[in-house]
Amino acid sequence: LQSNGCHIGPGFAEENVEPEEETVIKTAGDSHLMPPNLPDFHGCSPGWSSAFYGAECFGSEVHSYMKNLGKQKSSGSQNIDAKKVELEQLLMMETKNYRKTIKFYQKLLQKERRNKGPETKSMLPKLRGQLQEMKLSRVYFVPVDFPVFYFSWLCLSEQIMYAEQWGVEFGVLPTVIHNRTTDIVDVASADESSLLVYYNTEKHKCNNQNGIRVLQAGTPLGLMAYLYSRNAFLEGYVQQFLYTFRYFCTQEEFLHFLLDRISSTLSSASLDPSTSLTKICNRSFYILQAWIEDCYSVDFATNAELVCTLREFISSKVAPLNGYGERLLSLLEDASARKSGSAQQCSSMEKREEEGEEDRKTLHSICKKLSEDVSRKNFNWKVSKGMGPIAHYQRERLYTISSVLPKPCYSSFTEEFPVSFAKADEVGPYLLTEYSVQQLCCQLTLLQQELFHKCHPVHFLNSRALGVKDKCVAVQKAVSTEEASLKVCNLFLSKCIQDQYLLQLLRNADSISTWVAAEIVTCHTSKLQVSLLSKFLLIAKSCYEQRNFATAMQILAGLENLIVRQLPAWKILPAKVAEIMEELKAVEVYDSLCLMEGERFKTLPTIPSAHVLAMHVQQLETGGFTMTNGAHKWAKLRNIAKVVSQVHAFQENPYTFTPDFKLQSYLRQRITRFKDADISALAADNCANFHQIPAEKHSRKIQDTLRRMKATFQ
């Protein structure tokens, strides 16, 4: 609820808040459609803030209410609905007051423009400050005063309320672990202690049920059972588990664990929400829903067998007995449609790029073949006056290694083809100098954002198994690839399916770095090289200032290419521009959570460097994951979940630059053209890349060398 349907612009334009009110009323009105024993169908994914802030995501008011909710029996659901209605009414009142304040501000602004009275000028700054406070009070992670508490509740706590009412006490966890069909807890506490390890602390006294009990470690079965404990959603455990469970169990094992609990309790679940079996059954539904909502793209979309198992179970066993089954099926269909839609969009973009590449190659081959036919058969062409005479074909020289793509043919012939096919090759790097630094920065940021918004926090886990290494570490050539592959440690279970989208992000980063280096070394004059070096350095600085660290680091990697660093153009580069290089190197090393510090990340968009973030996660993954008794260290997994949760946090606040599709098309073509280029081969074809030695000095060196050689033979 950071925006809450409202926006404060420079002039505080009038907002449309009626749809928000209608949504609230509709949600409240639909709650009676579900039977009393079924959980209401709300979005129940706790979100990144739950994983990042943990128990501190909510204030003491929320924790105290949840604690009282746990003591209530049959009236728990009714109390939640009553509190929900109270919150909705308060939200409607606050929204109306907010809208009235904006209208009053607009009237005062109009009076000020008409120069009507000094009181208006003195009142406007106060009213603007009041509006800003009202706006900030809607940020859900600032649980300070009464209005903020209720706004935060309605945004995230409403879905937490419904999930937490089905949480069980610690004494009931053995029932969950052993999957018993009886509601009587007769399992000794030793069973729980052998599966879950706790430690005592005074820091979490106000946030835990018993005041000092904090989870430290657990076996896979114990960690899965802890999902059913009271306050597991509230304290962020569920979201942290969904990010990190692949370290100790596979997707199939987790799914079978949930389905087994549903199977054993579904038929016995009664209308009384206070029974343990009912709570276990409904909590299983909420955990399953949260898993689908948050991790469908990384767990289900890549595993058709897992989806078939879940869909078959819901259709055959859940849907006939429980209305929640149909809604889960609908959720699966919606998630599948969204994933397929994004996949089709991505494939269509790749197809357009491939078609453009083929069209350019076809265009060149057609021109070459046509020209060969002309020179061989000596046809007498009759050309219209508008096209002008066609020059006699001159035999082309052989292609060198630097010929990444076929060069463009006659301009008169290519005018009939789309401009985008020929323009990128004809214009070359000169078009980069025509656009401003801000224009190039914005469009490169939008291109990077398009890729970043497709990634998931789970993509950055276990990256060492995918071959992702620190670029500063030199790989010994003596070590064979087979030996290197044996040394790679897969931290996930062997049967756990891992999406490799991170490699696509890193390949794109390498392509941009290679493109930057190639554009510079292909400049035929030192003056143009200096211009491009300055342009790329300023673009990288602008990206860094706008918190697009990904593109900034990609440009830095291109400029740090060994061939590029040896260019003579660096010596004549302005000193102020050259200093940017050192600034960017300092940015390359930063703390894993520094981007989440302060208030900037809440208001400014951010794109982190994929490689740097993967390295931070690898540092957290270093060391053992298990204790001496075989229990997995939950504190270690919780820290990893906190770091990767930044991905979803940054994705919630996108850049709003106006896209320039013409410039983006040009940039895509140039990046595609040079993505696999050999920079040393490109540099070898250009004399501007070499230090020029004066003729007299060069001849003197030759004479000195000959004199020394002659002396050795005497």
XYZ file of C-alpha atoms in Angstrom:
714
model
C 0.000 0.000 0.000
C 2.849 2.335 -0.714
C 0.857 4.230 -3.290
C -2.644 3.233 -2.133
C -4.175 4.355 -5.405
C -3.088 7.947 -4.881
C -0.244 9.983 -6.249
C 1.164 13.311 -5.168
C 2.625 15.017 -8.155
C 4.221 18.429 -8.388
C 0.822 20.044 -8.603
C -1.076 17.473 -6.515
C -3.395 16.550 -9.352
C -6.760 15.241 -8.305
C -6.743 11.484 -7.741
C -9.325 8.849 -8.464
C -9.815 6.893 -5.261
C -13.260 5.488 -5.937
C -11.950 2.216 -7.451
C -10.007 1.531 -4.264
C -13.139 2.017 -2.162
C -15.118 -0.232 -4.488
C -12.451 -2.926 -4.172
C -12.552 -2.756 -0.402
C -16.331 -2.939 -0.302
C -16.394 -5.766 -2.827
C -13.875 -7.756 -0.808
C -15.938 -7.303 2.294
C -19.102 -8.260 0.479
C -17.739 -11.459 -1.013
C -16.494 -12.914 2.248
C -19.869 -14.465 3.103
C -19.851 -16.642 -0.014
C -17.386 -19.092 1.486
C -18.552 -21.689 4.040
C -17.445 -21.075 7.623
C -14.898 -23.905 7.553
C -13.112 -22.623 4.447
C -10.443 -19.970 4.486
C -11.372 -16.872 2.555
C -9.506 -16.572 -0.743
C -7.126 -13.693 -0.244
C -3.654 -13.248 -1.668
C -1.569 -14.817 1.085
C 2.001 -14.453 -0.146
C 3.684 -12.508 2.680
C 5.958 -10.693 0.223
C 9.576 -9.543 0.295
C 9.096 -7.270 3.319
C 8.189 -10.275 5.436
C 11.422 -12.060 4.470
C 13.566 -8.948 4.838
C 12.222 -7.453 8.067
C 11.030 -10.673 9.689
C 9.188 -10.146 12.958
C 10.016 -6.432 12.807
C 7.861 -5.977 9.705
C 4.896 -5.197 11.973
C 4.601 -3.179 15.128
C 3.780 -4.372 18.606
C 0.052 -3.677 18.005
C -0.109 -6.332 15.298
C 1.784 -8.863 17.422
C -0.440 -8.277 20.434
C -3.579 -8.673 18.348
C -2.296 -11.893 16.828
C -1.441 -13.175 20.269
C -4.978 -12.470 21.462
C -6.321 -14.041 18.282
C -4.550 -17.254 19.166
C -6.394 -17.434 22.498
C -9.794 -17.173 20.803
C -11.607 -20.298 19.767
C -14.868 -20.369 17.841
C -15.236 -16.611 17.603
C -11.857 -16.117 15.949
C -13.144 -15.871 12.388
C -15.974 -13.542 13.368
C -13.551 -11.260 15.231
C -11.310 -11.067 12.157
C -14.261 -10.112 9.966
C -15.342 -7.477 12.476
C -11.836 -6.038 12.640
C -11.674 -6.115 8.845
C -14.883 -4.090 8.534
C -13.548 -1.624 11.096
C -10.331 -1.220 9.133
C -12.191 -0.759 5.857
C -14.379 1.956 7.331
C -11.341 3.748 8.740
C -9.573 3.485 5.394
C -12.572 4.981 3.577
C -12.715 7.884 6.034
C -8.986 8.574 5.730
C -9.176 8.361 1.945
C -12.039 10.880 1.814
C -10.149 13.248 4.101
C -7.074 12.879 1.924
C -9.068 13.699 -1.213
C -10.688 16.717 0.429
C -7.287 18.021 1.495
C -6.014 17.710 -2.082
C -9.004 19.612 -3.438
C -8.486 22.339 -0.863
C -4.814 22.510 -1.815
C -5.725 22.864 -5.488
C -8.080 25.758 -4.713
C -5.383 27.529 -2.726
C -2.954 26.960 -5.567
C -5.345 28.612 -8.009
C -5.788 31.579 -5.660
C -2.049 31.967 -5.398
C -1.746 32.074 -9.171
C -4.332 34.854 -9.218
C -2.404 36.725 -6.502
C -5.294 36.775 -4.053
C -4.000 37.523 -0.558
C -0.753 36.779 1.322
C -2.496 34.252 3.594
C -2.654 31.809 0.730
C 1.130 31.801 0.263
C 1.744 31.144 3.952
C -0.833 28.342 4.089
C 0.360 26.431 1.003
C 3.666 25.138 2.473
C 1.889 23.924 5.620
C -0.762 22.149 3.591
C 1.857 20.580 1.340
C 3.667 19.226 4.398
C 0.403 17.828 5.724
C -0.230 16.062 2.422
C 3.244 14.583 2.457
C 2.664 13.254 5.977
C -0.636 11.730 4.924
C 1.106 10.177 1.947
C 3.915 8.726 4.044
C 1.409 7.348 6.548
C 0.337 4.881 3.872
C 3.723 3.170 3.697
C 3.019 -0.176 5.328
C 6.400 -0.778 6.925
C 6.285 2.306 9.225
C 4.234 0.973 12.173
C 4.478 3.979 14.503
C 1.194 5.693 15.262
C -2.481 4.745 15.141
C -3.347 5.633 11.512
C -0.183 4.057 10.153
C -0.886 0.873 12.082
C -4.274 0.464 10.463
C -3.051 1.308 7.001
C -0.303 -1.283 7.332
C -2.828 -3.780 8.599
C -5.129 -3.405 5.638
C -2.284 -3.705 3.151
C -0.538 -6.830 4.415
C -1.937 -7.822 7.778
C -5.381 -8.611 6.381
C -4.006 -11.604 4.492
C -1.760 -12.448 7.442
C -4.821 -12.457 9.737
C -6.589 -15.155 7.779
C -3.472 -17.292 7.554
C -2.533 -16.910 11.209
C -5.947 -17.931 12.531
C -5.095 -21.472 11.370
C -1.709 -21.598 13.077
C -1.190 -24.241 15.773
C 0.636 -24.075 19.072
C 4.106 -25.550 19.492
C 2.641 -28.505 21.330
C 0.633 -29.504 18.267
C 3.650 -29.574 15.910
C 4.301 -33.287 16.660
C 0.845 -33.953 15.249
C 1.860 -32.169 12.073
C 5.200 -33.970 11.940
C 3.789 -37.455 12.387
C 0.742 -36.729 10.222
C -1.675 -38.163 12.774
C -5.375 -38.354 12.100
C -6.327 -37.786 15.704
C -6.814 -34.406 17.298
C -5.382 -35.552 20.644
C -1.790 -34.505 21.177
C -0.118 -37.423 22.957
C 3.329 -37.170 21.419
C 6.181 -36.463 23.792
C 7.940 -33.136 23.544
C 11.144 -35.049 22.829
C 9.902 -35.625 19.290
C 9.843 -31.897 18.633
C 13.192 -31.264 20.280
C 14.855 -33.856 18.059
C 13.552 -32.125 14.914
C 13.712 -28.435 15.901
C 16.388 -26.550 17.838
C 15.652 -23.228 19.572
C 17.742 -20.660 21.381
C 16.790 -18.064 23.969
C 17.119 -14.329 23.506
C 15.659 -11.252 25.119
C 15.600 -9.342 21.836
C 12.547 -11.142 20.503
C 10.653 -11.235 23.789
C 7.734 -9.122 22.467
C 7.474 -10.964 19.186
C 7.315 -14.605 20.235
C 4.561 -16.481 21.959
C 6.637 -17.685 24.870
C 8.802 -14.581 24.861
C 12.244 -16.139 24.344
C 11.842 -19.012 21.853
C 13.595 -18.441 18.505
C 14.188 -21.120 15.890
C 17.869 -21.897 15.379
C 17.957 -25.109 13.331
C 15.861 -28.067 12.297
C 15.654 -31.193 10.203
C 13.872 -30.936 6.824
C 10.743 -32.476 8.340
C 10.898 -30.170 11.345
C 11.397 -27.040 9.235
C 8.422 -27.966 7.061
C 6.286 -28.641 10.138
C 7.250 -25.248 11.610
C 5.276 -23.636 8.754
C 2.147 -24.590 10.717
C 3.205 -22.877 13.942
C 1.460 -19.762 15.114
C 3.103 -16.521 13.933
C 5.041 -18.322 11.162
C 3.504 -15.953 8.613
C 3.777 -12.944 10.907
C 7.463 -13.445 11.711
C 8.449 -13.926 8.064
C 9.262 -17.619 8.405
C 6.945 -18.720 5.590
C 8.423 -16.331 3.021
C 11.975 -17.120 4.113
C 11.193 -20.830 3.821
C 9.788 -20.435 0.298
C 13.039 -18.750 -0.770
C 15.425 -21.286 0.759
C 13.792 -24.727 1.153
C 15.638 -26.094 -1.920
C 18.798 -26.388 0.175
C 17.305 -29.271 2.189
C 14.359 -30.674 0.197
C 13.149 -30.901 -3.381
C 9.993 -29.371 -4.788
C 8.419 -32.840 -5.012
C 9.163 -33.612 -1.365
C 7.681 -30.318 -0.196
C 4.567 -30.796 -2.328
C 4.020 -34.347 -1.062
C 4.429 -33.099 2.511
C 1.612 -30.583 2.022
C -0.632 -32.993 0.122
C -0.196 -35.678 2.785
C -1.361 -33.234 5.477
C -4.356 -32.251 3.387
C -5.267 -35.895 2.668
C -5.101 -36.940 6.306
C -7.140 -34.001 7.629
C -9.544 -33.073 4.835
C -12.204 -35.663 5.620
C -11.901 -35.172 9.383
C -11.870 -31.377 9.326
C -15.022 -30.129 11.012
C -16.839 -26.821 11.015
C -15.240 -26.003 14.347
C -12.141 -23.885 13.552
C -10.657 -24.584 16.983
C -9.790 -28.230 16.249
C -6.210 -28.978 15.295
C -7.168 -31.012 12.229
C -9.151 -28.100 10.786
C -6.262 -25.743 11.416
C -3.726 -28.092 9.815
C -5.940 -28.565 6.764
C -6.628 -24.875 6.211
C -3.052 -23.829 6.976
C -1.905 -26.340 4.336
C -4.127 -24.580 1.804
C -2.643 -21.203 2.709
C 0.954 -22.469 2.493
C 0.228 -24.071 -0.870
C -1.405 -20.890 -2.158
C 1.520 -18.737 -0.982
C 3.944 -21.111 -2.719
C 2.060 -20.913 -6.020
C 1.670 -17.137 -5.853
C 5.306 -16.403 -5.113
C 7.318 -19.229 -6.693
C 5.289 -20.549 -9.630
C 7.825 -19.312 -12.179
C 10.788 -21.086 -10.542
C 9.183 -24.290 -9.202
C 6.081 -25.119 -11.232
C 6.653 -23.547 -14.640
C 9.854 -25.558 -15.095
C 8.391 -28.841 -13.796
C 5.343 -30.060 -15.702
C 5.185 -33.260 -13.653
C 4.861 -31.263 -10.451
C 1.959 -29.250 -11.886
C 0.197 -32.413 -13.094
C 0.524 -34.027 -9.664
C -0.916 -30.983 -7.926
C -3.730 -30.463 -10.427
C -4.742 -34.122 -10.318
C -4.779 -34.158 -6.513
C -6.906 -31.027 -6.273
C -9.358 -32.182 -8.921
C -9.841 -35.684 -7.520
C -9.584 -35.232 -3.750
C -9.997 -31.586 -2.771
C -12.563 -30.117 -5.169
C -15.344 -32.652 -4.379
C -15.097 -31.983 -0.623
C -13.851 -28.427 -0.285
C -14.621 -25.275 -2.249
C -11.001 -24.181 -1.893
C -10.042 -26.702 -4.569
C -11.698 -24.804 -7.405
C -9.975 -21.615 -6.367
C -6.597 -23.307 -6.259
C -7.191 -24.636 -9.774
C -8.111 -21.136 -10.898
C -4.933 -19.812 -9.281
C -2.875 -22.387 -11.172
C -4.501 -21.443 -14.467
C -3.903 -17.726 -13.901
C -0.257 -18.272 -12.970
C 0.258 -20.500 -16.002
C -1.349 -17.923 -18.301
C 0.875 -15.138 -16.951
C 3.995 -17.258 -17.345
C 3.111 -18.339 -20.884
C 2.273 -14.751 -21.836
C 5.641 -13.466 -20.654
C 7.397 -16.401 -22.344
C 5.667 -15.651 -25.658
C 6.629 -11.996 -25.380
C 10.245 -12.927 -24.706
C 10.348 -15.449 -27.557
C 8.763 -12.982 -29.964
C 11.431 -10.398 -29.116
C 14.183 -12.962 -29.655
C 12.532 -14.037 -32.891
C 12.399 -10.433 -34.113
C 16.083 -10.012 -33.335
C 16.929 -13.250 -35.153
C 14.775 -12.237 -38.112
C 16.502 -8.867 -38.220
C 19.862 -10.617 -38.174
C 18.829 -12.979 -40.963
C 17.385 -10.100 -42.981
C 20.666 -8.220 -42.777
C 22.594 -11.293 -43.861
C 20.092 -11.995 -46.636
C 20.267 -8.382 -47.774
C 24.027 -8.559 -48.102
C 23.970 -11.913 -49.900
C 21.351 -10.639 -52.355
C 23.393 -7.538 -53.125
C 26.584 -9.553 -53.511
C 24.988 -12.137 -55.780
C 23.279 -9.445 -57.827
C 26.523 -7.560 -58.258
C 28.380 -10.733 -59.287
C 25.738 -11.427 -61.917
C 26.070 -7.887 -63.234
C 29.857 -8.096 -63.569
C 29.774 -11.590 -65.064
C 26.965 -11.188 -67.603
C 27.468 -7.471 -68.287
C 23.776 -6.672 -68.441
C 22.716 -3.231 -69.665
C 20.603 -1.904 -66.816
C 18.082 0.830 -67.468
C 17.778 2.850 -64.329
C 15.283 5.603 -63.667
C 16.555 9.142 -63.207
C 15.600 9.211 -59.580
C 17.960 6.384 -58.643
C 20.985 7.722 -60.521
C 23.661 5.654 -62.264
C 24.884 2.468 -60.684
C 28.644 2.322 -60.378
C 30.512 -0.615 -61.770
C 30.928 -3.344 -59.227
C 34.319 -3.441 -57.605
C 35.483 -6.683 -56.194
C 35.259 -6.763 -52.406
C 38.285 -7.586 -50.338
C 38.325 -10.727 -48.237
C 36.667 -10.548 -44.837
C 38.900 -10.257 -41.809
C 38.253 -11.562 -38.309
C 36.819 -8.193 -37.418
C 33.947 -8.621 -39.840
C 31.337 -9.558 -37.274
C 28.411 -9.157 -39.639
C 28.173 -8.533 -43.394
C 28.753 -4.920 -44.297
C 25.893 -2.942 -45.880
C 25.579 -2.734 -49.650
C 24.590 0.139 -51.905
C 22.427 2.715 -50.195
C 20.207 3.110 -53.258
C 19.277 -0.531 -53.033
C 18.712 -0.645 -49.292
C 16.253 2.233 -49.344
C 13.552 -0.250 -50.205
C 14.211 -2.178 -46.977
C 13.374 -1.121 -43.412
C 15.766 1.526 -42.173
C 16.527 -0.402 -38.973
C 18.160 -3.243 -40.924
C 20.781 -1.067 -42.589
C 21.085 1.911 -40.265
C 22.881 0.219 -37.376
C 25.642 -1.030 -39.653
C 25.929 2.116 -41.755
C 25.919 4.654 -38.960
C 28.142 2.610 -36.650
C 29.273 4.338 -33.457
C 28.574 7.826 -34.826
C 24.921 7.674 -33.748
C 26.005 7.260 -30.112
C 27.632 10.692 -30.219
C 24.417 12.280 -31.512
C 22.320 11.247 -28.509
C 22.767 12.839 -25.112
C 24.108 10.989 -22.094
C 20.710 11.120 -20.397
C 18.914 9.684 -23.432
C 21.293 6.741 -23.707
C 21.217 6.204 -19.949
C 17.404 6.081 -19.845
C 17.050 3.658 -22.761
C 19.812 1.347 -21.523
C 18.118 1.379 -18.119
C 14.768 0.395 -19.637
C 16.422 -2.442 -21.554
C 18.072 -3.674 -18.371
C 14.853 -3.308 -16.372
C 13.035 -5.514 -18.867
C 15.406 -8.381 -18.046
C 15.634 -7.688 -14.315
C 11.867 -7.788 -13.793
C 11.782 -11.361 -15.101
C 14.147 -12.694 -12.439
C 13.216 -14.165 -9.064
C 15.113 -14.165 -5.756
C 15.586 -17.931 -6.060
C 17.578 -17.399 -9.279
C 20.484 -16.025 -7.227
C 20.782 -19.094 -5.001
C 23.316 -21.866 -5.593
C 24.947 -19.867 -8.386
C 28.294 -21.584 -7.837
C 26.773 -24.793 -9.199
C 25.888 -22.905 -12.392
C 29.534 -21.952 -12.887
C 29.225 -18.356 -11.663
C 32.581 -17.246 -10.250
C 34.256 -14.103 -9.064
C 35.735 -12.331 -12.076
C 38.787 -11.369 -10.039
C 39.752 -15.007 -9.481
C 41.997 -16.298 -12.241
C 41.254 -19.836 -13.412
C 44.372 -21.973 -13.791
C 44.770 -23.271 -17.322
C 46.369 -26.464 -16.087
C 43.123 -27.577 -14.480
C 40.978 -29.431 -16.971
C 37.282 -28.781 -17.382
C 36.418 -32.207 -15.980
C 38.415 -31.556 -12.802
C 36.866 -28.114 -12.486
C 33.370 -29.536 -12.848
C 34.034 -32.073 -10.098
C 35.031 -29.289 -7.733
C 31.737 -27.453 -8.243
C 29.544 -28.008 -5.213
C 25.802 -28.218 -5.755
C 24.193 -26.897 -2.583
C 20.695 -27.878 -3.708
C 19.596 -31.481 -3.552
C 20.575 -33.473 -6.622
C 16.978 -33.974 -7.760
C 16.028 -30.347 -7.218
C 15.299 -28.567 -10.499
C 17.018 -25.183 -10.737
C 16.043 -22.431 -13.150
C 19.108 -20.964 -14.878
C 17.787 -17.494 -15.675
C 20.746 -15.989 -13.803
C 23.028 -17.202 -16.589
C 20.911 -15.306 -19.094
C 21.322 -12.134 -17.043
C 25.072 -12.624 -16.862
C 25.355 -13.385 -20.581
C 23.486 -10.183 -21.330
C 25.854 -8.293 -19.036
C 28.861 -9.741 -20.872
C 27.292 -8.814 -24.221
C 26.902 -5.177 -23.159
C 30.475 -5.080 -21.841
C 31.783 -6.531 -25.116
C 29.676 -4.045 -27.084
C 31.149 -1.122 -25.141
C 34.699 -2.324 -25.802
C 33.963 -3.048 -29.479
C 32.435 0.380 -30.139
C 35.582 2.033 -28.796
C 38.212 -0.055 -30.585
C 36.401 0.242 -33.933
C 36.616 4.043 -33.913
C 38.973 5.049 -36.716
C 40.222 8.264 -35.113
C 41.608 9.085 -31.694
C 39.234 12.027 -31.464
C 36.203 9.766 -31.863
C 37.657 7.315 -29.343
C 38.035 10.060 -26.763
C 34.477 11.175 -27.447
C 33.120 7.648 -26.970
C 35.216 7.008 -23.857
C 33.863 10.198 -22.304
C 30.321 9.298 -23.392
C 30.421 5.818 -21.845
C 31.990 7.073 -18.618
C 29.299 9.729 -18.245
C 26.577 7.183 -19.059
C 27.926 4.847 -16.380
C 28.015 7.686 -13.844
C 24.462 8.705 -14.726
C 23.282 5.095 -14.355
C 24.973 4.878 -10.977
C 23.362 8.122 -9.811
C 19.962 6.790 -10.898
C 20.672 3.533 -8.992
C 20.991 1.422 -12.126
C 24.055 -0.365 -10.822
C 23.729 -3.193 -13.348
C 24.386 -1.079 -16.463
C 27.019 0.982 -14.653
C 29.014 -2.147 -13.799
C 28.569 -3.541 -17.319
C 30.026 -0.382 -18.869
C 32.844 -0.438 -16.316
C 33.680 -4.023 -17.310
C 33.816 -2.987 -20.967
C 36.120 -0.067 -20.217
C 38.374 -2.290 -18.097
C 38.948 -4.631 -21.025
C 42.691 -5.216 -21.393
C 42.750 -3.978 -24.992
C 40.670 -0.889 -24.204
C 42.838 0.078 -21.224
C 45.930 0.182 -23.470
C 44.470 2.618 -25.991
C 46.378 5.874 -26.521
C 43.116 7.816 -26.176
C 43.273 7.512 -22.374
C 46.264 9.869 -22.301
C 44.322 12.714 -23.906
C 41.102 12.074 -21.981
C 40.052 15.053 -19.769
C 41.121 14.561 -16.175
C 37.630 15.140 -14.744
C 36.185 12.469 -16.996
C 39.004 10.025 -16.209
C 38.250 10.383 -12.478
C 34.842 8.798 -13.072
C 36.621 5.496 -13.669
C 37.915 5.420 -10.099
C 34.488 6.360 -8.750
C 32.916 3.433 -10.586
C 35.537 1.028 -9.255
C 34.658 2.112 -5.723
C 30.969 1.415 -6.426
C 31.792 -2.122 -7.571
C 32.479 -3.192 -3.979
C 29.593 -2.614 -1.584
C 27.816 -4.347 1.263
C 25.116 -6.888 0.463
C 22.368 -4.859 2.173
C 23.576 -1.285 1.642
C 21.116 -0.742 -1.217
C 18.247 -1.283 1.241
C 19.497 1.244 3.781
C 17.849 4.587 4.350
C 14.761 5.901 2.615
C 16.116 6.116 -0.964
C 15.217 2.574 -2.022
C 11.590 3.188 -0.966
C 11.203 6.106 -3.376
C 13.872 5.581 -6.059
C 13.982 2.649 -8.497
C 16.966 0.328 -8.234
C 18.556 -2.331 -10.455
C 21.380 -4.192 -8.698
C 24.283 -5.823 -10.475
C 23.359 -9.479 -10.983
C 26.943 -10.672 -10.662
C 27.656 -8.652 -7.510
C 24.440 -9.858 -5.861
C 25.260 -13.463 -6.779
C 28.717 -13.034 -5.200
C 27.148 -11.720 -1.994
C 24.887 -14.757 -1.811
C 27.847 -17.054 -2.454
C 29.624 -15.517 0.532
C 26.629 -16.326 2.720
C 26.535 -19.853 1.300
C 30.150 -20.443 2.306
C 30.495 -22.864 5.192
C 28.370 -25.737 6.410
C 24.604 -25.709 6.317
C 24.134 -28.377 8.989
C 25.003 -28.747 12.657
C 26.724 -31.748 14.210
C 23.358 -33.421 14.826
C 22.383 -33.064 11.148
C 19.937 -30.198 11.674
C 20.031 -27.416 9.083
C 21.074 -23.979 10.347
C 17.981 -21.840 9.997
C 19.824 -18.652 11.008
C 22.074 -19.101 7.947
C 19.109 -19.744 5.649
C 17.272 -16.746 7.092
C 20.186 -14.428 6.255
C 20.300 -15.730 2.694
C 16.556 -15.149 2.297
C 16.963 -11.611 3.597
C 19.603 -10.762 0.980
C 17.774 -12.230 -2.030
C 14.472 -10.635 -0.978
C 15.931 -7.370 -2.298
C 15.091 -8.548 -5.812
C 11.332 -8.337 -5.242
C 11.744 -5.119 -3.266
C 13.445 -3.379 -6.197
C 10.993 -4.792 -8.727
C 8.094 -3.076 -6.955
C 9.432 0.369 -7.859
C 10.146 0.482 -11.627
C 11.655 3.263 -13.727
C 9.119 5.397 -15.586
C 11.255 6.759 -18.412
C 9.563 7.317 -21.759
C 10.756 4.547 -24.101
C 12.443 5.521 -27.359
C 11.844 2.406 -29.439
C 13.973 3.662 -32.330
C 16.991 4.152 -30.095
C 16.330 0.880 -28.273
C 16.230 -0.957 -31.605
C 19.559 0.572 -32.590
C 21.134 -0.374 -29.252
C 19.809 -3.937 -29.484
C 21.278 -4.322 -32.974
C 24.681 -2.980 -31.984
C 24.805 -5.185 -28.873
C 23.775 -8.230 -30.903
C 26.347 -7.386 -33.575
C 29.288 -7.314 -31.157
C 28.191 -9.722 -28.408
C 30.561 -12.500 -29.587
C 33.212 -10.263 -31.133
C 36.941 -10.766 -30.622
C 38.094 -7.410 -29.248
C 41.774 -8.081 -30.008
C 40.936 -8.901 -33.629
C 38.792 -5.805 -33.970
C 41.538 -3.648 -32.490
C 44.139 -5.104 -34.836
C 42.317 -3.727 -37.886
C 42.414 -0.158 -36.602
C 45.628 1.884 -36.585
C 44.118 4.349 -34.096
C 44.497 1.692 -31.400
C 48.313 1.726 -31.590
C 50.803 4.170 -30.177
C 52.369 6.069 -33.059
C 56.201 6.269 -32.898
C 57.889 9.146 -34.773
C 59.852 8.064 -37.870
C 63.226 9.434 -36.694
C 62.887 7.821 -33.286
C 61.843 4.568 -34.895
C 64.850 4.498 -37.275
C 67.209 5.373 -34.438
C 65.911 2.397 -32.444
C 66.533 0.092 -35.411
C 70.078 1.382 -35.808
C 70.804 0.920 -32.117
C 69.473 -2.619 -32.263
C 71.620 -3.473 -35.281
C 74.702 -1.966 -33.609
C 74.175 -4.105 -30.479
C 73.684 -7.230 -32.556
C 76.886 -6.480 -34.526
C 78.822 -6.048 -31.299
C 77.762 -9.473 -30.080
C 79.229 -11.162 -33.176
C 82.614 -9.427 -32.862
